[in-house]
Short mmCIF file of N, CA and C in Angstrom, two decimals:
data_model
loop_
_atom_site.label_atom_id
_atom_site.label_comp_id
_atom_site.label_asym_id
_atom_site.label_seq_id
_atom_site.Cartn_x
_atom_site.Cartn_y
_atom_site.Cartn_z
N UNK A 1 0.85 -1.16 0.00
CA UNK A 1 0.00 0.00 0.00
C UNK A 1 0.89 1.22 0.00
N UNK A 2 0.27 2.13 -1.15
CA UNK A 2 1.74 3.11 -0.94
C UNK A 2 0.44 4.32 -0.59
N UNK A 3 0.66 5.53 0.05
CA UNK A 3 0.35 6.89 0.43
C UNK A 3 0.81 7.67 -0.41
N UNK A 4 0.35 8.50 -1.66
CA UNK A 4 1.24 9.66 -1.97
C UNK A 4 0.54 10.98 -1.68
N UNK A 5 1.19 11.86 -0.89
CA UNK A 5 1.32 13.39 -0.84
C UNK A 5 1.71 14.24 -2.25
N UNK A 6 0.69 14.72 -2.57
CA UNK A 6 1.27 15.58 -4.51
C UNK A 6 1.74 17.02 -3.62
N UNK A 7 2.76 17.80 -3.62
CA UNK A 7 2.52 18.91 -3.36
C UNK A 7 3.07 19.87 -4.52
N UNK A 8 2.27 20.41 -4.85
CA UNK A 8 2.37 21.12 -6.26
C UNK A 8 3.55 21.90 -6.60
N UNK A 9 4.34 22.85 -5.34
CA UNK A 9 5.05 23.27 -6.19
C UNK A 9 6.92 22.50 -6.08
N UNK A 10 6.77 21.45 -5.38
CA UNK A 10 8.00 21.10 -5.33
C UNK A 10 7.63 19.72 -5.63
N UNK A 11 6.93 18.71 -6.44
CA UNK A 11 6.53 17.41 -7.01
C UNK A 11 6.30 17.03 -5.96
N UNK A 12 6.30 15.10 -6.06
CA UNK A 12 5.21 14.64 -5.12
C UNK A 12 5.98 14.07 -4.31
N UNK A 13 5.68 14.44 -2.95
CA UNK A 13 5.81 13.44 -1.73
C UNK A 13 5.45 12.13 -2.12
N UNK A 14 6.46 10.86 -2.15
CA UNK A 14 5.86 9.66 -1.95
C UNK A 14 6.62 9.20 -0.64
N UNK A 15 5.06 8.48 0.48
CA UNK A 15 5.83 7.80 1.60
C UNK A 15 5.05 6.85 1.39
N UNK A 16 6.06 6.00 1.72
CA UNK A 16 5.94 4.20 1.45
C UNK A 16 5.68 3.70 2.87
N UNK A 17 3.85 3.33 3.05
CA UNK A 17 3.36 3.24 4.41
C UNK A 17 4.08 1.67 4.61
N UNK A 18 4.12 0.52 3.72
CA UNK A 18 4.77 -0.38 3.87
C UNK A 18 6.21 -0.85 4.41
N UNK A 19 7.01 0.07 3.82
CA UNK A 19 8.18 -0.08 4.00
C UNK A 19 8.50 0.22 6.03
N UNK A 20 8.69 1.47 5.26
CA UNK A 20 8.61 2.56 6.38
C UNK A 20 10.16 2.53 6.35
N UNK A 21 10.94 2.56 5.48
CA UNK A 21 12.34 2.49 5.27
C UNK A 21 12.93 3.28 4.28
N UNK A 22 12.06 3.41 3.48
CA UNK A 22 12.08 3.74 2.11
C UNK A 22 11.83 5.46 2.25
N UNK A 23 11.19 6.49 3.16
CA UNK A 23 11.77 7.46 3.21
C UNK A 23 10.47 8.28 2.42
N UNK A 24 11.35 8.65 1.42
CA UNK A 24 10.94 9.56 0.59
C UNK A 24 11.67 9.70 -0.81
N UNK A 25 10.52 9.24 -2.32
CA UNK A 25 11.16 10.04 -3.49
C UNK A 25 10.22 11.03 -4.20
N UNK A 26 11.15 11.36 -5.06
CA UNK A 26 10.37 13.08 -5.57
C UNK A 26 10.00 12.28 -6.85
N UNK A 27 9.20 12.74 -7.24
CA UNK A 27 8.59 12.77 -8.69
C UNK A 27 7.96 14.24 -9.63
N UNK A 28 7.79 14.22 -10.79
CA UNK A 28 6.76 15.68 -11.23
C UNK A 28 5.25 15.28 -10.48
N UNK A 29 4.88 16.50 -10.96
CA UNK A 29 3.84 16.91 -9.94
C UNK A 29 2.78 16.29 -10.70
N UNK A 30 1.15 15.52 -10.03
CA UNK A 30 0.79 15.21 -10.95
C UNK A 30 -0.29 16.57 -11.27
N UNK A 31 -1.03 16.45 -12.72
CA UNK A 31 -1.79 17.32 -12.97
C UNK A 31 -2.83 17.59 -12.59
N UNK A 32 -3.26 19.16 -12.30
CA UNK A 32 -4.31 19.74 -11.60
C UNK A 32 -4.75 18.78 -10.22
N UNK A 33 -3.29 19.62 -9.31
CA UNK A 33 -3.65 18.91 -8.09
C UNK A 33 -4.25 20.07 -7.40
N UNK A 34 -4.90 19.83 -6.50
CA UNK A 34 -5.77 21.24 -5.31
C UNK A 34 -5.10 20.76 -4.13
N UNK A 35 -4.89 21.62 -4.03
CA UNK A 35 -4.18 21.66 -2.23
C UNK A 35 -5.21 21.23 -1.28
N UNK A 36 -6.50 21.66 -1.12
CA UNK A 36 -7.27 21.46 -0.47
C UNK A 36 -7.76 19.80 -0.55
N UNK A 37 -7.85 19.16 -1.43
CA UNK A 37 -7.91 17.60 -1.44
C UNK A 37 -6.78 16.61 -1.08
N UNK A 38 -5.79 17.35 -0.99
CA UNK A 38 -4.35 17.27 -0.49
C UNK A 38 -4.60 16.69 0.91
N UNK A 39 -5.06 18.26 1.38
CA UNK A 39 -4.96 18.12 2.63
C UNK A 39 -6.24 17.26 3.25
N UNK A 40 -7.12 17.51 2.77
CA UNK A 40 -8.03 15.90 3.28
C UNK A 40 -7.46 14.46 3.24
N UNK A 41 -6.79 14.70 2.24
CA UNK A 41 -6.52 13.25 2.09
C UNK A 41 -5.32 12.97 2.94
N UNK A 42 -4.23 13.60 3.16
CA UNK A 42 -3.40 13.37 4.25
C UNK A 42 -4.00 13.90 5.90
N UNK A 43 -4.52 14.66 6.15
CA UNK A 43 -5.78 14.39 7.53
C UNK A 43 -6.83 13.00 7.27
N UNK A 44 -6.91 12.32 6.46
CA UNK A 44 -7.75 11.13 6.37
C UNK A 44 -6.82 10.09 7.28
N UNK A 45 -5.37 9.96 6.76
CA UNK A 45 -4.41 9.07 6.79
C UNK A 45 -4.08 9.51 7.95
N UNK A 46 -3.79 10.58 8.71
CA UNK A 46 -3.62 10.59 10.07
C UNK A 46 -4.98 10.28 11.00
N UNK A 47 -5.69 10.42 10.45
CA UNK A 47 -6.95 9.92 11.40
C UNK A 47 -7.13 8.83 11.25
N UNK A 48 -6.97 7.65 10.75
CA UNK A 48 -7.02 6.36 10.23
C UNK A 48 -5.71 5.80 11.42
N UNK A 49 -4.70 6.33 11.55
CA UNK A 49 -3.64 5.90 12.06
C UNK A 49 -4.49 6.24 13.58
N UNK A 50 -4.64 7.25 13.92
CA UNK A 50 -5.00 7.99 15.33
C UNK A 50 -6.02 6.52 15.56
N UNK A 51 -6.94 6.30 15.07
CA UNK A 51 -8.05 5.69 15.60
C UNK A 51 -7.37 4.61 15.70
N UNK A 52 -7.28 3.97 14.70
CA UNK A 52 -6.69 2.58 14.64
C UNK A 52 -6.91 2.28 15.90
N UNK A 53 -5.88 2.49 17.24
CA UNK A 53 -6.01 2.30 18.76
C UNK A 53 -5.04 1.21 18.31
N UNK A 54 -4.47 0.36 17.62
CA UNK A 54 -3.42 -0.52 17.83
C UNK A 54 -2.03 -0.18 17.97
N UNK A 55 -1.17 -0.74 18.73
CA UNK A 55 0.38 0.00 18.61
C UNK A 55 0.86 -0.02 17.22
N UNK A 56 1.94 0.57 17.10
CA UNK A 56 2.59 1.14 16.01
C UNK A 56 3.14 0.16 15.00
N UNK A 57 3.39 -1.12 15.98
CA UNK A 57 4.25 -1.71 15.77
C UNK A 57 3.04 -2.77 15.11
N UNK A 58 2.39 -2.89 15.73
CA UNK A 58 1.12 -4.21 15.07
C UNK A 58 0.99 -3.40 13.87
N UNK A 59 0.16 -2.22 13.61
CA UNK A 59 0.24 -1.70 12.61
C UNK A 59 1.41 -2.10 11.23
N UNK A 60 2.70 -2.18 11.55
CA UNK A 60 3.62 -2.17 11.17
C UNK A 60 3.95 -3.57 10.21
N UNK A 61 3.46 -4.32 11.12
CA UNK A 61 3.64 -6.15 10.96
C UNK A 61 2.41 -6.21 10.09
N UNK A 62 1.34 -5.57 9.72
CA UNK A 62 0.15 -5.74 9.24
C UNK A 62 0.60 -5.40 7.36
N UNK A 63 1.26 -4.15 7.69
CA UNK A 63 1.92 -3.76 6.41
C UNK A 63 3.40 -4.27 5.94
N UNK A 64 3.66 -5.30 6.75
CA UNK A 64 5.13 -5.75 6.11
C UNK A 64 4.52 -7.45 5.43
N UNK A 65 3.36 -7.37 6.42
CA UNK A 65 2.95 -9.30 6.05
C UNK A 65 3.10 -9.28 4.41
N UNK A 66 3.65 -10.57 3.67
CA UNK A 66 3.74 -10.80 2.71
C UNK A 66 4.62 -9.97 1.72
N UNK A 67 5.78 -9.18 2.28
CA UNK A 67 6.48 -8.50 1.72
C UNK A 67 7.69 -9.41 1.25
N UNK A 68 8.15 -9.12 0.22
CA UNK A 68 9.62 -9.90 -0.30
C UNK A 68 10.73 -9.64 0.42
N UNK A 69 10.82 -8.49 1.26
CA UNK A 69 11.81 -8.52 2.29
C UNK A 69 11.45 -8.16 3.34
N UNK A 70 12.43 -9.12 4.54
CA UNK A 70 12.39 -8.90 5.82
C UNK A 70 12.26 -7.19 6.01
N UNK A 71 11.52 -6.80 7.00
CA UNK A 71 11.37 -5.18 7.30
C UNK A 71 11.56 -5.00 9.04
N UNK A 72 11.71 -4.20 9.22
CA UNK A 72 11.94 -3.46 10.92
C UNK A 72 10.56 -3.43 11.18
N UNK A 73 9.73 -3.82 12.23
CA UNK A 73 8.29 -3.24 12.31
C UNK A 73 8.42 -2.05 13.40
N UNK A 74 9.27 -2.42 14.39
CA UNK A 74 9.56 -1.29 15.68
C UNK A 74 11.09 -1.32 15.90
N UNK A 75 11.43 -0.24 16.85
CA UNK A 75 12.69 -0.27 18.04
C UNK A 75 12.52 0.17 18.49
N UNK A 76 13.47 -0.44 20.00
CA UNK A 76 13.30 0.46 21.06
C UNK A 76 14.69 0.98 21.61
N UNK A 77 15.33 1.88 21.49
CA UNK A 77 14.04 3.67 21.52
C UNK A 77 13.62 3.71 19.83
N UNK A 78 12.54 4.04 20.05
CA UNK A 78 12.27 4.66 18.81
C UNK A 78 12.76 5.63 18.19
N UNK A 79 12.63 5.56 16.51
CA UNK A 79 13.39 6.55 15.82
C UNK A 79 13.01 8.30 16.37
N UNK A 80 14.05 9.11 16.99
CA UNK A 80 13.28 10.31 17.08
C UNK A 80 12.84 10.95 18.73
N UNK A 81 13.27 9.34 19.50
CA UNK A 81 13.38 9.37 21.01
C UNK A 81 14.61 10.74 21.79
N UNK A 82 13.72 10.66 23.19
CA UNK A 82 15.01 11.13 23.53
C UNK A 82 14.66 10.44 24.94
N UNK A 83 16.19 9.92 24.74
CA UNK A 83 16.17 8.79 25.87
C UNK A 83 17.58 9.22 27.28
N UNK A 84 17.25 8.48 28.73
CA UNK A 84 18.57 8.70 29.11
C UNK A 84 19.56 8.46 28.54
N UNK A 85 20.71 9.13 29.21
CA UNK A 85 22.06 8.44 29.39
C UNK A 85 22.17 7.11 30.04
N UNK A 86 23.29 6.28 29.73
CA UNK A 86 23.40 5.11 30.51
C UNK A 86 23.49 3.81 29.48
N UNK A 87 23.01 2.76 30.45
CA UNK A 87 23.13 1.76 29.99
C UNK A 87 21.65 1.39 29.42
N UNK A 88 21.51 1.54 27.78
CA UNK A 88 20.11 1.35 27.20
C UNK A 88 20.38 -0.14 26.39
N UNK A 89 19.05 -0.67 26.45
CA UNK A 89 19.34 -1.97 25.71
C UNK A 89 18.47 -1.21 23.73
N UNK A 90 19.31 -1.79 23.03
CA UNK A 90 18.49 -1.53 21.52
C UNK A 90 17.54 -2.31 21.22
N UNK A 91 16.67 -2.64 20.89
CA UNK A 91 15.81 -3.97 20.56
C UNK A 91 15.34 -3.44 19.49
N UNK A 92 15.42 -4.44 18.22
CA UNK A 92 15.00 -4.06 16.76
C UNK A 92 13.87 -5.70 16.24
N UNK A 93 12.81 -4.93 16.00
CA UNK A 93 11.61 -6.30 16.19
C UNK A 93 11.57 -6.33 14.17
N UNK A 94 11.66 -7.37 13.60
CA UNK A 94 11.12 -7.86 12.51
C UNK A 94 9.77 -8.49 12.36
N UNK A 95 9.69 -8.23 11.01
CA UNK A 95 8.64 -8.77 10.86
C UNK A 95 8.19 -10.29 10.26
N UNK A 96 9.60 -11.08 10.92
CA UNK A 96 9.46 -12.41 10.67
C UNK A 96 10.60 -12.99 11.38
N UNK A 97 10.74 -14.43 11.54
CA UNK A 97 12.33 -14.75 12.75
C UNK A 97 12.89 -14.60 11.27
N UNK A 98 14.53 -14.19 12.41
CA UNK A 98 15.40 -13.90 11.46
C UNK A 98 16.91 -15.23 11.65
N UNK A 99 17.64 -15.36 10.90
CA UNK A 99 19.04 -16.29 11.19
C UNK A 99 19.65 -15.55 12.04
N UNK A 100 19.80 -16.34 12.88
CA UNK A 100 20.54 -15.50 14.07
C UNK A 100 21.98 -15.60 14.18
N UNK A 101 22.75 -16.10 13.22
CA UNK A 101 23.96 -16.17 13.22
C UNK A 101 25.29 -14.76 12.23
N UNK A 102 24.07 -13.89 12.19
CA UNK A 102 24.59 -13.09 11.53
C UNK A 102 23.90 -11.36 11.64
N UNK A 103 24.38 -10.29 11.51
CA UNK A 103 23.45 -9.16 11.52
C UNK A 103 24.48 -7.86 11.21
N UNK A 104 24.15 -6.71 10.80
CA UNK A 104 24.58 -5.30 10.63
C UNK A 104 23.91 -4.27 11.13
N UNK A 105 25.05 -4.00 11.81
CA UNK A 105 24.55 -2.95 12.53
C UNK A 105 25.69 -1.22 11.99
N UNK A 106 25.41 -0.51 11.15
CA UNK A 106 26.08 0.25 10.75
C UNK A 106 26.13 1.63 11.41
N UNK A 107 26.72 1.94 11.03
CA UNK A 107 26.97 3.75 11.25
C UNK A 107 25.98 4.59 10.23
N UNK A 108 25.31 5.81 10.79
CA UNK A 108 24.37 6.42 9.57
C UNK A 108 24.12 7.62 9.91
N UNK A 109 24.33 8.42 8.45
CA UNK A 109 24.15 10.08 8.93
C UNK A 109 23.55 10.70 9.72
N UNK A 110 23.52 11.65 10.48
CA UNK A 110 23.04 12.70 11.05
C UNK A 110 23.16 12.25 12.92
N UNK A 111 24.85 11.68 12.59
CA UNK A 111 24.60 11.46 14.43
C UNK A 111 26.11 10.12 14.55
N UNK A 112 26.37 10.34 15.87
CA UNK A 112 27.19 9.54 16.35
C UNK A 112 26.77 7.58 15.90
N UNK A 113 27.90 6.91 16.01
CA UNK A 113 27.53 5.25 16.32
C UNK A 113 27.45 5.27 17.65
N UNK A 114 26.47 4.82 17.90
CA UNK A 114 26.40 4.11 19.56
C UNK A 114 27.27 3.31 20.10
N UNK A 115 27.99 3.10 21.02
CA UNK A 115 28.96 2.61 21.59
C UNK A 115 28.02 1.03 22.24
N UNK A 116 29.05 0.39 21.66
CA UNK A 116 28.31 -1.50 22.27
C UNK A 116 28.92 -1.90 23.35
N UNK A 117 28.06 -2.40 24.29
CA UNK A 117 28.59 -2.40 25.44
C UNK A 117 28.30 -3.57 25.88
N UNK A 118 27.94 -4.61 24.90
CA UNK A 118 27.61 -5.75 25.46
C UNK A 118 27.55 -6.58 24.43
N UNK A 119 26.96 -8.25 24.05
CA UNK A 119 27.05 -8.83 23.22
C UNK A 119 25.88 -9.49 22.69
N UNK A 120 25.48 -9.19 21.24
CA UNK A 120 24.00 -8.78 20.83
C UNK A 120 23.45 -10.35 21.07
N UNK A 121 21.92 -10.80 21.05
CA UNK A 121 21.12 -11.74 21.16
C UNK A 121 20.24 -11.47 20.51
N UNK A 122 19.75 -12.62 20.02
CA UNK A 122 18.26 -12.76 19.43
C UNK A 122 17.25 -13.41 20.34
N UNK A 123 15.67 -12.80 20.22
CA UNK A 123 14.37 -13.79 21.18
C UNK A 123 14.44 -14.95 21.11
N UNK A 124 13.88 -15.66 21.69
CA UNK A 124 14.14 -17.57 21.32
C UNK A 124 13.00 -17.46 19.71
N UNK A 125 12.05 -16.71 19.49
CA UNK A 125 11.39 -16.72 18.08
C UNK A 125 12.27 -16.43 17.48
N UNK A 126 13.32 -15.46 17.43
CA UNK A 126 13.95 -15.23 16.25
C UNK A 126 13.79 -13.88 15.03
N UNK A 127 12.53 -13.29 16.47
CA UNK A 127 12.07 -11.71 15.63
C UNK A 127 12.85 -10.44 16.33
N UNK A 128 13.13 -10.47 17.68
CA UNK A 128 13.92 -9.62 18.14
C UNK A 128 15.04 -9.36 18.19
N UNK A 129 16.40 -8.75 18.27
CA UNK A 129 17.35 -8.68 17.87
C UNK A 129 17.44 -7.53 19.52
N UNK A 130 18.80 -7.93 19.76
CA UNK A 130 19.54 -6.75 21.15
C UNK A 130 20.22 -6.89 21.01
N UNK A 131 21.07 -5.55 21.64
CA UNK A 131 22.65 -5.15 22.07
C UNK A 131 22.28 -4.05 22.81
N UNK A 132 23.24 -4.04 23.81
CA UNK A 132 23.65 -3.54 24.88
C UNK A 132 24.26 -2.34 24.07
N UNK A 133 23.83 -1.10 24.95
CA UNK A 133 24.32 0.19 24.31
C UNK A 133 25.19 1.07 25.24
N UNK A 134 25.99 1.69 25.61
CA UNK A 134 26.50 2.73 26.91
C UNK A 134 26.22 3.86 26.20
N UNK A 135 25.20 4.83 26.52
CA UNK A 135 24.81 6.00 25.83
C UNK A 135 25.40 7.20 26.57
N UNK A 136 25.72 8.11 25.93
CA UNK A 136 26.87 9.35 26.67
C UNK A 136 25.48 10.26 26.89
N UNK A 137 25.52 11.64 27.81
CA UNK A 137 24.33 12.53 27.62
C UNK A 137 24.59 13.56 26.84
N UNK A 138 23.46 14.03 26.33
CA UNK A 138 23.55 15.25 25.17
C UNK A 138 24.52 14.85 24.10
N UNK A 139 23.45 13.58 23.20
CA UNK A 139 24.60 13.21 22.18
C UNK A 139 23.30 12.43 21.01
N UNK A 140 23.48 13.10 20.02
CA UNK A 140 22.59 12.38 18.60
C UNK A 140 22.74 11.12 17.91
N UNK A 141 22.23 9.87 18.17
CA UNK A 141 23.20 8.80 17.79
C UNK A 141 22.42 8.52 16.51
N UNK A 142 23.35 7.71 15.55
CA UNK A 142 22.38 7.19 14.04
C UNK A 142 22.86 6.19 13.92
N UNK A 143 22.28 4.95 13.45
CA UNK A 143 22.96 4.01 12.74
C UNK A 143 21.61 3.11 12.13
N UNK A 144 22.08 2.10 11.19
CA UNK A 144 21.31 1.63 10.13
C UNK A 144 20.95 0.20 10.75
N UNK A 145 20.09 -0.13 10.75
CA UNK A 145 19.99 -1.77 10.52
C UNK A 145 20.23 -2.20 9.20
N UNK A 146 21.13 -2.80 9.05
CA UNK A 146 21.12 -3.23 7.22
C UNK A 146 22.12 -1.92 6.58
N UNK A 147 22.57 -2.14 5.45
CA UNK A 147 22.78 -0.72 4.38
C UNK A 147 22.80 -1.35 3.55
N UNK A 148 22.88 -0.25 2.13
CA UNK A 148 23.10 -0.82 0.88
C UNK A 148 24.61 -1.73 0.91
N UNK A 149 25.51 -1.62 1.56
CA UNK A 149 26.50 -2.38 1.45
C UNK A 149 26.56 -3.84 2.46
N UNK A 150 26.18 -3.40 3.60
CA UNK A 150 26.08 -4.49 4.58
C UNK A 150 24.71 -4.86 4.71
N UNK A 151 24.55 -6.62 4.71
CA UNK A 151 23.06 -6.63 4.44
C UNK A 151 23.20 -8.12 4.65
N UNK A 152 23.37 -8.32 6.39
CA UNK A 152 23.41 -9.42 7.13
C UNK A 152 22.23 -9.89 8.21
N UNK A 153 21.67 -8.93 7.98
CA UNK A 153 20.50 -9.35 8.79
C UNK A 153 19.73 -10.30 7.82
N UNK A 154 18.74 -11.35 7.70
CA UNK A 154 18.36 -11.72 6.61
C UNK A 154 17.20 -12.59 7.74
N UNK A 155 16.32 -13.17 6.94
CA UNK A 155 14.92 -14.00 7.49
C UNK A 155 15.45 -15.41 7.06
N UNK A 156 15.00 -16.31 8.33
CA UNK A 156 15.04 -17.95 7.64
C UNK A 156 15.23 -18.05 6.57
N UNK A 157 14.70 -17.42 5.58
CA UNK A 157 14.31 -18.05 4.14
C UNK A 157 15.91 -17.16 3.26
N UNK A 158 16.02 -16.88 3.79
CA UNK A 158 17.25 -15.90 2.98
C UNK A 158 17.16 -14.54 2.57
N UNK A 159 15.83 -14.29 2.59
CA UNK A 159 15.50 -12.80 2.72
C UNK A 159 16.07 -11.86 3.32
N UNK A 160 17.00 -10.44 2.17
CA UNK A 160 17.59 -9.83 3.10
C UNK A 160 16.62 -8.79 3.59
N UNK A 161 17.08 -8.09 5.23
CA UNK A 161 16.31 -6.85 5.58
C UNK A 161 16.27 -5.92 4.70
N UNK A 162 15.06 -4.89 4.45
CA UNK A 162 15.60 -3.71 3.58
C UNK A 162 16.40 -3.14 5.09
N UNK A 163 17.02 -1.65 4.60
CA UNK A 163 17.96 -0.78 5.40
C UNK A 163 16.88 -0.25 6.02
N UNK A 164 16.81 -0.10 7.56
CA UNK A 164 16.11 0.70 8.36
C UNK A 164 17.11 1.69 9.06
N UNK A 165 17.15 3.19 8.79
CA UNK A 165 17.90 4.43 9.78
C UNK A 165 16.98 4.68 10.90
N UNK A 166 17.97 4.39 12.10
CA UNK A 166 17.07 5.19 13.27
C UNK A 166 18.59 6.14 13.86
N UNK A 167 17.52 7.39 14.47
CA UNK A 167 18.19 8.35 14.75
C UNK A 167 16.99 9.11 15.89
N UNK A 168 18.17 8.99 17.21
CA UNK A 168 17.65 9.67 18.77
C UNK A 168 18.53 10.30 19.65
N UNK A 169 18.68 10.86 20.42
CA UNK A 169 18.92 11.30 21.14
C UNK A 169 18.91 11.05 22.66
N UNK A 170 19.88 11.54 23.15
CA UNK A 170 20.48 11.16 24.82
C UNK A 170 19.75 12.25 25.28
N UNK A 171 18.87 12.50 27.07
CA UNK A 171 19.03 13.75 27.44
C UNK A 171 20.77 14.15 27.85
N UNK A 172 20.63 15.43 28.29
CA UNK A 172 21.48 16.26 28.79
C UNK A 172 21.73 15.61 30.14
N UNK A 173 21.13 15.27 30.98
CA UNK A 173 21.02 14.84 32.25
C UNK A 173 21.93 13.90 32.55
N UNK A 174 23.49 13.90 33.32
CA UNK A 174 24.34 12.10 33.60
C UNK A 174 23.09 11.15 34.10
N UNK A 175 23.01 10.49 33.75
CA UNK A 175 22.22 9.14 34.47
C UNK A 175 22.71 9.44 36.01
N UNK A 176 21.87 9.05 37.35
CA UNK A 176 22.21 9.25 38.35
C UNK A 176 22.27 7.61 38.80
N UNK A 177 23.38 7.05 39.70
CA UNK A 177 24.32 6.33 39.98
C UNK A 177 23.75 6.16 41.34
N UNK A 178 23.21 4.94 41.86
CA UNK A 178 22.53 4.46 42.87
C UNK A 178 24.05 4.46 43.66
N UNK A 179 23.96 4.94 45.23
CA UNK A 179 25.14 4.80 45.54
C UNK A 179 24.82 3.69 46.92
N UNK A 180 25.98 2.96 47.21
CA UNK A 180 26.02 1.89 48.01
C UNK A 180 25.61 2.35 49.52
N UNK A 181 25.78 3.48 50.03
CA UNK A 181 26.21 4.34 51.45
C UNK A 181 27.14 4.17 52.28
N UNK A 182 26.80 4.23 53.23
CA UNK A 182 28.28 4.12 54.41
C UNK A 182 27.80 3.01 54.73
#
């Protein structure tokens, strides 16, 4: 299922409700678009999402079912978070078990690599994926599940992930340090 946004004077928004990886491409504009049907139709699609009442992530798995490649349905933190400092665990959920003997975890614009602080695992299903993170405060981190070059994550079947970018943020705040006492 794809969503397109036309906006007339800079061509068309396409977001790929399926993917959810895939971003954004430009195209020409199509002809005699009205702004005003525009905007119904993208207030339709946010109200459709609003009601829904299901998490993000079911949502997510609903639009990856039957896709030719493995997809990200959630993480936690989510793309766009702002999370403590400290010791955060990553958890990246697919939308099918994946081979667990292999995975990429890359570096990706607009932000630091997260520092690994531990040694990654998969759920006993085979849909979740972790690693241990040591997050610094007041710091933008990015990195890819998958890239066009590295592309080790893959599903039972051999299916590779498409590339999912997530990008969040640390607060400002040191994590505060339970202390032992006297």
């Amino acid at each position: 299922m794809i969503a397109t946004l036309d906006v007339t004077r800079r061509g068309a928004l396409v977001f790929n409700v399926g993917a959810m990886v895939a971003g954004y491409a430009t195209r020409p504009p199509a002809p005699r678009t009205k702004p005003a049907a525009v905007g119904r139709a993208l207030a339709s699609l946010v109200l459709v999402a609003a009601l829904s009442g299901a998490p993000s992530s079911a949502r997510a798995q609903g639009l990856c079912a039957g896709a030719k490649t493995a997809c990200v349905v959630s993480t936690s933190p989510s793309s766009g978070a702002l999370v403590p400092p400290g010791p955060t665990v990553l958890r990246v959920e697919f939308d099918r078990p994946m081979r667990q003997d292999s995975y990429s975890i890359t570096n990706a614009p607009g932000g630091a690599p997260p520092p690994v602080a531990g040694p990654p695992r998969f759920s006993a299903d085979g849909r979740t994926f972790e690693i241990l993170l040591s997050l610094q405060p007041d710091v933008t981190y990015a990195l890819s599940v998958n890239s066009e070059k590295y592309r080790n994550f893959r599903g039972l079947d051999g299916t590779t992930a498409a590339a999912y970018s997530l990008t969040f943020r640390t607060d400002r705040i040191k994590a505060v340090q339970a202390s032992a006492g006297p």
